[in-house]
Coordinates of C-alpha atoms in Angstrom, one line a residue:
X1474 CA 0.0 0.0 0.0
X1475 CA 1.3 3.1 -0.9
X1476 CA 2.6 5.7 1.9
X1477 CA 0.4 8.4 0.7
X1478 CA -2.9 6.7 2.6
X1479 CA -1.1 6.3 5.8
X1480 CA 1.2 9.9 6.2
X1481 CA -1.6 12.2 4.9
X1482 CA -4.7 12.6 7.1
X1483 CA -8.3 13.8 6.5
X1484 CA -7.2 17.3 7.3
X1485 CA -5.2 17.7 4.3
X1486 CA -7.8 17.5 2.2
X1487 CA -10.0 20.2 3.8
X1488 CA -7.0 23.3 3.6
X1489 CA -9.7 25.8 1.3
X1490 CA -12.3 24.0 1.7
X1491 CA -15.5 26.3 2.7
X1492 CA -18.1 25.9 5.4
X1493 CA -20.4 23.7 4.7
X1494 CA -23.8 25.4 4.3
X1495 CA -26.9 23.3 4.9
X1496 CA -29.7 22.4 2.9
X1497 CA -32.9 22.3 4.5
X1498 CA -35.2 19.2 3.8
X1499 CA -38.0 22.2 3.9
X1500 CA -36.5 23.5 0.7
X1501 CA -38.0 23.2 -2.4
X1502 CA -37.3 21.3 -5.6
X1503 CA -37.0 24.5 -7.3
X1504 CA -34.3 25.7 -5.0
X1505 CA -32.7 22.3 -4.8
X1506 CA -32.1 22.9 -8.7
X1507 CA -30.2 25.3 -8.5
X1508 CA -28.0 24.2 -5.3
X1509 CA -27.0 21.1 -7.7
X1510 CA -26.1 23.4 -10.3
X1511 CA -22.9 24.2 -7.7
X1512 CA -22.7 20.6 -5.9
X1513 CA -20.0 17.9 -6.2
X1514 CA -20.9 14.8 -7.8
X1515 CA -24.2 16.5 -8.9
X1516 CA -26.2 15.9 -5.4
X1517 CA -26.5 17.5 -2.2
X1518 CA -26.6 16.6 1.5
X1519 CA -30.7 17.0 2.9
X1520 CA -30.4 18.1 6.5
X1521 CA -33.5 18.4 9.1
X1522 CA -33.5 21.7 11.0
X1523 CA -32.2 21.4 14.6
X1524 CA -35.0 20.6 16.9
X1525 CA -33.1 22.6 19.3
X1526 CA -31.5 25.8 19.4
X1527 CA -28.0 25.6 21.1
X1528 CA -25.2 27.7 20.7
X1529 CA -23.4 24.5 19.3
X1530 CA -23.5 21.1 18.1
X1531 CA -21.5 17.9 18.7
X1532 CA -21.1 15.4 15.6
X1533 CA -23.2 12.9 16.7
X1534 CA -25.9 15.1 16.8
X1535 CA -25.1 16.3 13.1
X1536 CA -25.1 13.2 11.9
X1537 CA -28.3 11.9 13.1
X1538 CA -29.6 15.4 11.3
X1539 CA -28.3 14.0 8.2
X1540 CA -31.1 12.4 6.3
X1541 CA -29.4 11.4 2.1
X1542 CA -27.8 12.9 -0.6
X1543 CA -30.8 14.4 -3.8
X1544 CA -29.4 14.1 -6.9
X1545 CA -30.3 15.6 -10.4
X1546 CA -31.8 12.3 -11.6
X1547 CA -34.1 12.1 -8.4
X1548 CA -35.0 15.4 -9.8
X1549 CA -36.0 14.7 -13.0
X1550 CA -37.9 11.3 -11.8
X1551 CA -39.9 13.4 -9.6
X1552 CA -40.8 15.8 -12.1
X1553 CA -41.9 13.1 -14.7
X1554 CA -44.9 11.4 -12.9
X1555 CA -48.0 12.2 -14.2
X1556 CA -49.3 14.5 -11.5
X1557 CA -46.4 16.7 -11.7
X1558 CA -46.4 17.1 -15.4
X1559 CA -49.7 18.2 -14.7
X1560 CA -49.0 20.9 -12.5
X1561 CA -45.3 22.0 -13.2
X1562 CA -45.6 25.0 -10.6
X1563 CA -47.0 22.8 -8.0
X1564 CA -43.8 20.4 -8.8
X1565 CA -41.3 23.1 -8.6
X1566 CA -42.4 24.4 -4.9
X1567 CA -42.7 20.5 -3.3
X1568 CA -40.5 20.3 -0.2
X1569 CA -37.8 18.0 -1.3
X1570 CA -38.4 15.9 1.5
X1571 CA -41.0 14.1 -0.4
X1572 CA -38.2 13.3 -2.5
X1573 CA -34.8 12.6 -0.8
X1574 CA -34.4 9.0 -0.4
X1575 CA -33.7 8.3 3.7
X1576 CA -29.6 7.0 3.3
X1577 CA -27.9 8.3 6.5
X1578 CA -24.9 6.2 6.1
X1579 CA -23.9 8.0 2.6
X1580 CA -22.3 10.4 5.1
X1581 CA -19.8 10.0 8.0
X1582 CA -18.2 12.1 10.6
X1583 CA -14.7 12.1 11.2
X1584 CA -12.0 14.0 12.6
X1585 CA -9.5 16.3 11.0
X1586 CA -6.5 14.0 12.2
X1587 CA -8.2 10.9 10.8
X1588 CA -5.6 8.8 8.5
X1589 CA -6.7 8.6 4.5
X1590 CA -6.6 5.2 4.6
X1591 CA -9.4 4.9 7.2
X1592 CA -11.5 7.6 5.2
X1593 CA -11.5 5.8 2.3
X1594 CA -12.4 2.3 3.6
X1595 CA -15.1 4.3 4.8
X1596 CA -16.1 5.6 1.4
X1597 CA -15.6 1.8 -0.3
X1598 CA -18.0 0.9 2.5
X1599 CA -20.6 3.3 1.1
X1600 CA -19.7 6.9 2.2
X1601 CA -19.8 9.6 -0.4
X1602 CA -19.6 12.5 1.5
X1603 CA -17.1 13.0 4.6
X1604 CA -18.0 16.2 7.2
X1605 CA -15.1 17.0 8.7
X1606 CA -15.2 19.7 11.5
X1607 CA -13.3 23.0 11.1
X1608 CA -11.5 23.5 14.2
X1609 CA -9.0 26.5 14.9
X1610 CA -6.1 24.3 16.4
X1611 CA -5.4 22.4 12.9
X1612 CA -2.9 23.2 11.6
X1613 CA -2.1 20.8 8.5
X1614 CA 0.4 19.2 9.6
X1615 CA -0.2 15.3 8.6
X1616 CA 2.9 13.6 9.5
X1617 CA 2.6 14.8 13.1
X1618 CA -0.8 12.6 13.3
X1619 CA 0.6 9.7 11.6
X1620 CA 3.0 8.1 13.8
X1621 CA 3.4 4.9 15.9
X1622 CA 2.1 4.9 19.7
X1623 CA 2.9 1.0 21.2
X1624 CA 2.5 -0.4 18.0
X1625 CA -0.8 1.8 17.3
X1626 CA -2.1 4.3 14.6
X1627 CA -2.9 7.8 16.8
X1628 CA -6.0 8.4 14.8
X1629 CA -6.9 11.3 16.8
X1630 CA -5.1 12.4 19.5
X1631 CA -8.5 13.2 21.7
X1632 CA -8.0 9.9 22.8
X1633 CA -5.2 10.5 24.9
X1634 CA -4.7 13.2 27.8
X1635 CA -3.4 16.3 27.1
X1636 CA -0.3 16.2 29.3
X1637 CA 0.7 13.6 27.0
X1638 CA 3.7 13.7 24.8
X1639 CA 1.9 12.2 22.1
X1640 CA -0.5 14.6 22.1
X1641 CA 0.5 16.4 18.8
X1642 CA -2.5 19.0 18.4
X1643 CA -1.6 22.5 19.2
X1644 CA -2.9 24.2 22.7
X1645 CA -6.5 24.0 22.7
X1646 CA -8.5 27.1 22.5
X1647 CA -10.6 28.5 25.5
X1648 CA -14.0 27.0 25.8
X1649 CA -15.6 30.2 24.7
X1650 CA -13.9 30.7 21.3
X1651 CA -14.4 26.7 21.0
X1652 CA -18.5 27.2 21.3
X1653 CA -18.0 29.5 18.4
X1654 CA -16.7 26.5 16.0
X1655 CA -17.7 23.5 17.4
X1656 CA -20.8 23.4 15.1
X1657 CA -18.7 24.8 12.2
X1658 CA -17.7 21.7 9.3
X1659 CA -16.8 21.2 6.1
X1660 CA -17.3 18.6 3.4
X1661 CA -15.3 16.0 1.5
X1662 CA -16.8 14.3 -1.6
X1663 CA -15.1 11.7 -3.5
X1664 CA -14.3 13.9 -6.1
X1665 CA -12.1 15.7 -3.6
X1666 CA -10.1 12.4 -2.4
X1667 CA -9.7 11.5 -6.4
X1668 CA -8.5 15.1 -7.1
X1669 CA -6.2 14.6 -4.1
X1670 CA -4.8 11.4 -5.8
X1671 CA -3.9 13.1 -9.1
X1672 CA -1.8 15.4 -6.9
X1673 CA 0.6 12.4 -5.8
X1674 CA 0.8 9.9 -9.1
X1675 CA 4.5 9.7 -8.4
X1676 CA 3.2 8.4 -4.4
X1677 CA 1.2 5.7 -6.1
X1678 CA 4.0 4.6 -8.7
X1679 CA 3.9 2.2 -10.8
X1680 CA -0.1 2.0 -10.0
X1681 CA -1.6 5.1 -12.1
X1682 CA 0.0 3.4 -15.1
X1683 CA -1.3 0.5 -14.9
X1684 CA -4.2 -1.3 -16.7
X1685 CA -7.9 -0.6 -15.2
X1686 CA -8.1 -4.8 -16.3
X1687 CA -4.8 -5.7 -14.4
X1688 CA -5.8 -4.1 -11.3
X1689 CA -9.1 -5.7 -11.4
X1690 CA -10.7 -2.2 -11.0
X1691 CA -13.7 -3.0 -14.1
X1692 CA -17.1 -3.5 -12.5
X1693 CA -19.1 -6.0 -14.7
X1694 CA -22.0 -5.9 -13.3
X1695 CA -23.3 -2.6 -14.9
X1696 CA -27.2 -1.3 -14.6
X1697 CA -28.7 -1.0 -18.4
X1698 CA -31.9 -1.0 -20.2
X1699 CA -32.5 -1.8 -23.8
X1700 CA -33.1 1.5 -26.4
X1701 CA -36.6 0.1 -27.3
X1702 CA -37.7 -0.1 -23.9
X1703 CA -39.6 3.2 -21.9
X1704 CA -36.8 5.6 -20.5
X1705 CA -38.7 6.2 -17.3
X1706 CA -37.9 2.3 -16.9
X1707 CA -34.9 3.3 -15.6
X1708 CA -35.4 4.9 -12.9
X1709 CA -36.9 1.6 -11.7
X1710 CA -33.7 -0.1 -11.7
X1711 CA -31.0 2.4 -11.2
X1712 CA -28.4 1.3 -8.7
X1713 CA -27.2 3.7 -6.0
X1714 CA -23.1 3.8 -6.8
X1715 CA -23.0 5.0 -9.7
X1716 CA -26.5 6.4 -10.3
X1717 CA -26.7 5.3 -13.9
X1718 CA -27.6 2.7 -16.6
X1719 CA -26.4 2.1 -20.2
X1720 CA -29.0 2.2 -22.9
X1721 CA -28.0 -0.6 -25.1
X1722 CA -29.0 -2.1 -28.4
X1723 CA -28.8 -6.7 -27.9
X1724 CA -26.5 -7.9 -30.4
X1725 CA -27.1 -11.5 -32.2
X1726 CA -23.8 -12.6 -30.0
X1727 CA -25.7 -11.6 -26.5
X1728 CA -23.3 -8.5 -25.8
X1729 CA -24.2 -5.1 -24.9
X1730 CA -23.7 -2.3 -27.9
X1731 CA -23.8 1.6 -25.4
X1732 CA -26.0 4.0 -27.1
X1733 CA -25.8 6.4 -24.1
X1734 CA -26.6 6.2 -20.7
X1735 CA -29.6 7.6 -18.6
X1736 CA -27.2 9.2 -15.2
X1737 CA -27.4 11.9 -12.9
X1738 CA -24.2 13.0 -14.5
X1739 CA -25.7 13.7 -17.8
X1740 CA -28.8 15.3 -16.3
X1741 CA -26.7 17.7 -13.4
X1742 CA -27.2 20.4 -15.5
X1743 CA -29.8 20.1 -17.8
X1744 CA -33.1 21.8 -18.7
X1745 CA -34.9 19.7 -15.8
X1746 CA -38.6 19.6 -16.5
X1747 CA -37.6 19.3 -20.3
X1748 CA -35.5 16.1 -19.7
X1749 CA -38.2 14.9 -17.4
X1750 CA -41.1 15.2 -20.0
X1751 CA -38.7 13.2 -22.5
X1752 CA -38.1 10.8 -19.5
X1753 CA -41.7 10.2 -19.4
X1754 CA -42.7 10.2 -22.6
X1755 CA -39.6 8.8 -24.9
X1756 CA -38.1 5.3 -25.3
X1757 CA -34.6 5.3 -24.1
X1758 CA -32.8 5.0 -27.4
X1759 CA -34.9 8.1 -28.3
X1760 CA -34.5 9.9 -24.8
X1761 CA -30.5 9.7 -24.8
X1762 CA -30.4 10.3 -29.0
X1763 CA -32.6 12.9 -29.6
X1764 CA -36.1 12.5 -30.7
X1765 CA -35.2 14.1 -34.0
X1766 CA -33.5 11.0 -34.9
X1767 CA -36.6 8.9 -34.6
X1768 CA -39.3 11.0 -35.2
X1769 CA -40.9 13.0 -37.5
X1770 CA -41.4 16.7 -37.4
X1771 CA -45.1 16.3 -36.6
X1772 CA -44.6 14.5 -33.9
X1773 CA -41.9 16.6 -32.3
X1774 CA -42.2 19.7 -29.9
X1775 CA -42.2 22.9 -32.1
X1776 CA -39.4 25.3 -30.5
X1777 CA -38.4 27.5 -33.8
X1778 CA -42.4 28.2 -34.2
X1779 CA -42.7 32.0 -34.5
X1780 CA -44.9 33.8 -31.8
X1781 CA -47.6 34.8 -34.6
X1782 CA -48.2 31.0 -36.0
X1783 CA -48.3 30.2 -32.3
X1784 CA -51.2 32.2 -31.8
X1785 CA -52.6 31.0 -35.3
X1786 CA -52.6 27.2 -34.5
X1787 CA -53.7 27.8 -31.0
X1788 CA -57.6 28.1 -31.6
X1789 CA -58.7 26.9 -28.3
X1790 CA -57.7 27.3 -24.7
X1791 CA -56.6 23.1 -24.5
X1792 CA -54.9 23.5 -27.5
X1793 CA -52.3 26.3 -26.4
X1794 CA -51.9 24.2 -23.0
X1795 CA -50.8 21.7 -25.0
X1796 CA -48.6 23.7 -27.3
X1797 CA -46.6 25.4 -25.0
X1798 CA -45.9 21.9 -23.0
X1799 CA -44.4 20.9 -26.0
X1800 CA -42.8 23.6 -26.6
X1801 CA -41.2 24.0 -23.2
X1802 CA -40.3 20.1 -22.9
X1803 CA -38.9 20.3 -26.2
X1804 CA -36.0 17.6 -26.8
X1805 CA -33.0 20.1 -27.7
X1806 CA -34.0 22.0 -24.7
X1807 CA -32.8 19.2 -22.4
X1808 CA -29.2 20.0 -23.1
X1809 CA -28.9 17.1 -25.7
X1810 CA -27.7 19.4 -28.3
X1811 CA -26.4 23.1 -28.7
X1812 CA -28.3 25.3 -30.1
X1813 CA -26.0 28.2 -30.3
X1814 CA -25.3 27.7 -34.2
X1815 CA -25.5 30.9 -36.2
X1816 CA -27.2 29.0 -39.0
X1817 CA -30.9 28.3 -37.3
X1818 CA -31.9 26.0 -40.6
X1819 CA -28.9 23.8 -40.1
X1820 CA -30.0 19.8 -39.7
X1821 CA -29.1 18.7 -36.2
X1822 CA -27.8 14.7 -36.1
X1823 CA -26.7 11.9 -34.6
X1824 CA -22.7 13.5 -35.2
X1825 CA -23.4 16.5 -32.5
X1826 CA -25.4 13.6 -30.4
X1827 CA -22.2 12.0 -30.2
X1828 CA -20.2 14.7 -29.7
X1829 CA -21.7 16.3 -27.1
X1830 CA -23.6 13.2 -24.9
X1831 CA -22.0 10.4 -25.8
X1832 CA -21.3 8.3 -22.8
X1833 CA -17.7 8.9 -21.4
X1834 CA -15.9 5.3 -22.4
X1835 CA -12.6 4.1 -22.1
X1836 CA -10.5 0.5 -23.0
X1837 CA -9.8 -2.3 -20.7
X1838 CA -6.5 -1.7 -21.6
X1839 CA -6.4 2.3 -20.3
X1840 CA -4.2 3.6 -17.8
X1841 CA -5.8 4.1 -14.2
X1842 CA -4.3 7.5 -14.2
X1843 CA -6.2 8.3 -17.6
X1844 CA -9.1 7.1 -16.5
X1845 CA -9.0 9.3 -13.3
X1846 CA -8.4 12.0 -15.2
X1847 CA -11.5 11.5 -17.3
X1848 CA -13.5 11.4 -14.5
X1849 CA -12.4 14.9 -13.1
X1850 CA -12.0 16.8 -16.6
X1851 CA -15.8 15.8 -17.5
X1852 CA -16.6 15.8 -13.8
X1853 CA -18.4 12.0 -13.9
X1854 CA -19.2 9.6 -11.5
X1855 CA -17.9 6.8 -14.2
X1856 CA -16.2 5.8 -16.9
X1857 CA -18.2 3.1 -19.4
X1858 CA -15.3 0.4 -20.3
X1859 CA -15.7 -0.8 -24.4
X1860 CA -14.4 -3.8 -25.4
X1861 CA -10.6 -3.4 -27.4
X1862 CA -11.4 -4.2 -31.0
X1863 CA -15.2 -2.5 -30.3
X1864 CA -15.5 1.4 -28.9
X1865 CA -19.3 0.3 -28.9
X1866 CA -19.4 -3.2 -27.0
X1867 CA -19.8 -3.0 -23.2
X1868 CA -17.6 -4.9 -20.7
X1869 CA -18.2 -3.1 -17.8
X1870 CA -17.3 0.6 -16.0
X1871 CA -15.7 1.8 -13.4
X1872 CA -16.7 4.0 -10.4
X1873 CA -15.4 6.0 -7.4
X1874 CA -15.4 2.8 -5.7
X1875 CA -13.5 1.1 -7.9
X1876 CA -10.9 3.5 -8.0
X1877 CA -10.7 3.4 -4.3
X1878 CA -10.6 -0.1 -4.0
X1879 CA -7.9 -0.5 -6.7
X1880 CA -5.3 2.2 -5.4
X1881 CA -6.0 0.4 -1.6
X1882 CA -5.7 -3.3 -2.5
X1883 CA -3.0 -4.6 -0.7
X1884 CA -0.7 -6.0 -3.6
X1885 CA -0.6 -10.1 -3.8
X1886 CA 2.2 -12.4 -2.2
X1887 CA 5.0 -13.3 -5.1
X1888 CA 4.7 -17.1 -3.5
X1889 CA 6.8 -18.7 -6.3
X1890 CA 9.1 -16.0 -6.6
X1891 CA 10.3 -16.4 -2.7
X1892 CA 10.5 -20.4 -3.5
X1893 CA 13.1 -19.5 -6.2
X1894 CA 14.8 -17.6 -3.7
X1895 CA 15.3 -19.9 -1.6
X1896 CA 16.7 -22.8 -3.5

């Protein structure tokens, strides 16, 4: 295991990192847009208020406050039910707590002088988000926390009286300036630890370039759902880590060929109640594609109309309702494609589909450094891993916790090679 996990500590990470600022399960979905907008990882901690009001609060308490992480595509499933669709303005203003999924263990608390090897066995184990208090007395100094006590890591030096030599964090402050940050944290998402790692390649030598396949960091067992099948479908299925699935077309051989992929990475910063009326009413091939490549231009949401053959088709009261849904869930309004082109006549396709949305895919054979570095330039929660000889056959992808789990697997015992030695 490299050195890196067990000199550096938590604290390390959190040097410019802001306050964390909570957001309220009494918030509404409308707000909780645009918090995303500005999240890591495209979701954000849902808090309950503090029952009561204290000049204060301990960890524990924090943490039992905690109630999951709302994500875009919780979002957008939200807003694709029937009702909502409906009533768009009713939608907007629900308290998010209707939505937020209860998952109290995606978040932990732990201390500034906790190693990075503990924090990221937490994060394999299911953590995404780390709150780490903000305390006046650190001071950043990691290899003062990691040394050897009777044979033991000092985790955090609270555990041992202050008189003690090994008692490495600097003179405590008095107990009134330590009411004033006690209740005052910061928070670590994945994204931050994986940034962290590209800081300190040279640390993990000669893992970064190695193979994703040699160091067994390709998750088979990938969520997808076929192109011809409804895109709301997915939602059904969707796993938790990473929050996505593959839209596939079969092939006669029984292998996967990616079309796209239905994630909350694709949808963080999307036109939300336009992706969710595609969600809702599109196949998945057609949701991830663009409905102009399937459709006809009868059947597709009008957005170049101008105002006065608006007004001209719209004879009736129903009939503008249903004219300015269309318009305003329109399919190159979800983000699918730009529209920024100074020719407006010019023929949108399947090429700016795939330049633009195609899923973020890689090669069995790629570099883990490469991969990593995919991740934090497109700002993903996966990579999509293609078959060699194929870009467009599936074998599997590769998440945070596979990253984790590859850069902390304890490297196997060369049993033959010590035989050899021996003779």
């Amino acid at each position: 295991m490299a050195s890196v996990f067990l000199y550096h500590v938590v604290g390390d990470l959190t040097v410019g990192k802001p306050e964390l600022s909570e957001f309220s399960e009494t918030e509404t979905v409308g707000a909780a847009i645009g918090a995303i907008g500005d999240s890591a990882e495209g979701g954000i901690p849902v808090w309950r208020k503090r029952s009561v009001k204290s000049p204060f609060e301990n960890a524990q308490s924090r943490q039992q406050r905690f109630i999951g992480i709302l994500n875009a595509l919780d979002i957008v499933a939200f807003l694709a039910r029937e009702d909502c669709l409906a009533d768009q303005e009713k939608a907007i203003n629900t308290p998010v707590s209707e939505i937020v999924a209860p998952a109290n263990s995606a978040l932990k608390v732990v201390d500034p002088g906790t190693r990075l090897i503990d924090a990221l066995e937490m994060m394999k184990q299911g953590a995404r988000r780390l709150l780490v208090p903000k305390s006046l007395v650190w001071r950043g100094m990691s290899k003062r926390f990691s040394i050897l006590y009777n044979g033991k890591w000092l985790k955090n030096a609270d555990s041992f009286g202050g008189s003690s030599s090994t008692n490495v964090l600097a003179t405590r402050p008095s107990s009134s300036s330590t009411s004033s940050i006690q209740d005052k944290f910061c928070c670590l998402s994945r994204e931050d630890v994986l940034r962290f790692l590209i800081g300190c390649l040279g640390a993990l030598a000669p893992l970064p370039l190695s193979s994703i396949a040699s160091l067994e960091a390709i998750n088979p067992n990938y969520c997808w759902i076929e192109a011809s099948s409804p895109a709301i479908d997915a939602t059904k299925k969707l796993p938790n880590d990473p929050c996505a699935a593959a839209v596939v077309e079969p092939t006669p051989e029984g292998q996967h060929k990616i079309l796209g992929e239905i994630s909350l990475a694709k949808l963080w910063k999307c036109d939300y109640l336009s992706a969710a009326w595609a969600l809702a009413k599109l196949s998945a091939g057609q949701f991830v594609m663009g409905v102009e490549d399937h459709m006809n231009s009868r059947s597709l949401p009008d957005i170049d109309t101008h105002s006065d053959e608006i007004a001209a088709e719209e004879t009736n009261a129903a009939a503008a309702n249903s004219n300015r849904l269309r318009r305003k869930f329109s399919s190159r309004s979800i983000g699918f494609f730009s529209n920024s082109s100074s020719d407006p006549n010019l023929s949108i396709g399947r090429s700016m589909y795939r330049g633009r949305t195609a899923p973020l895919t890689c090669k069995a054979t790629s570099s883990l450094a490469a991969v990593m570095a995919q991740m934090l330039s497109h700002r993903a929660t996966h990579v999509w891993v293609t078959e060699i000889d194929n870009d467009d056959i599936l074998v599997g992808l590769v998440g945070y916790t596979d990253i984790l789990a590859a850069v902390t697997r304890q490297p196997a015992a060369a049993a033959p090679a010590t035989l050899d030695s021996n003779l």
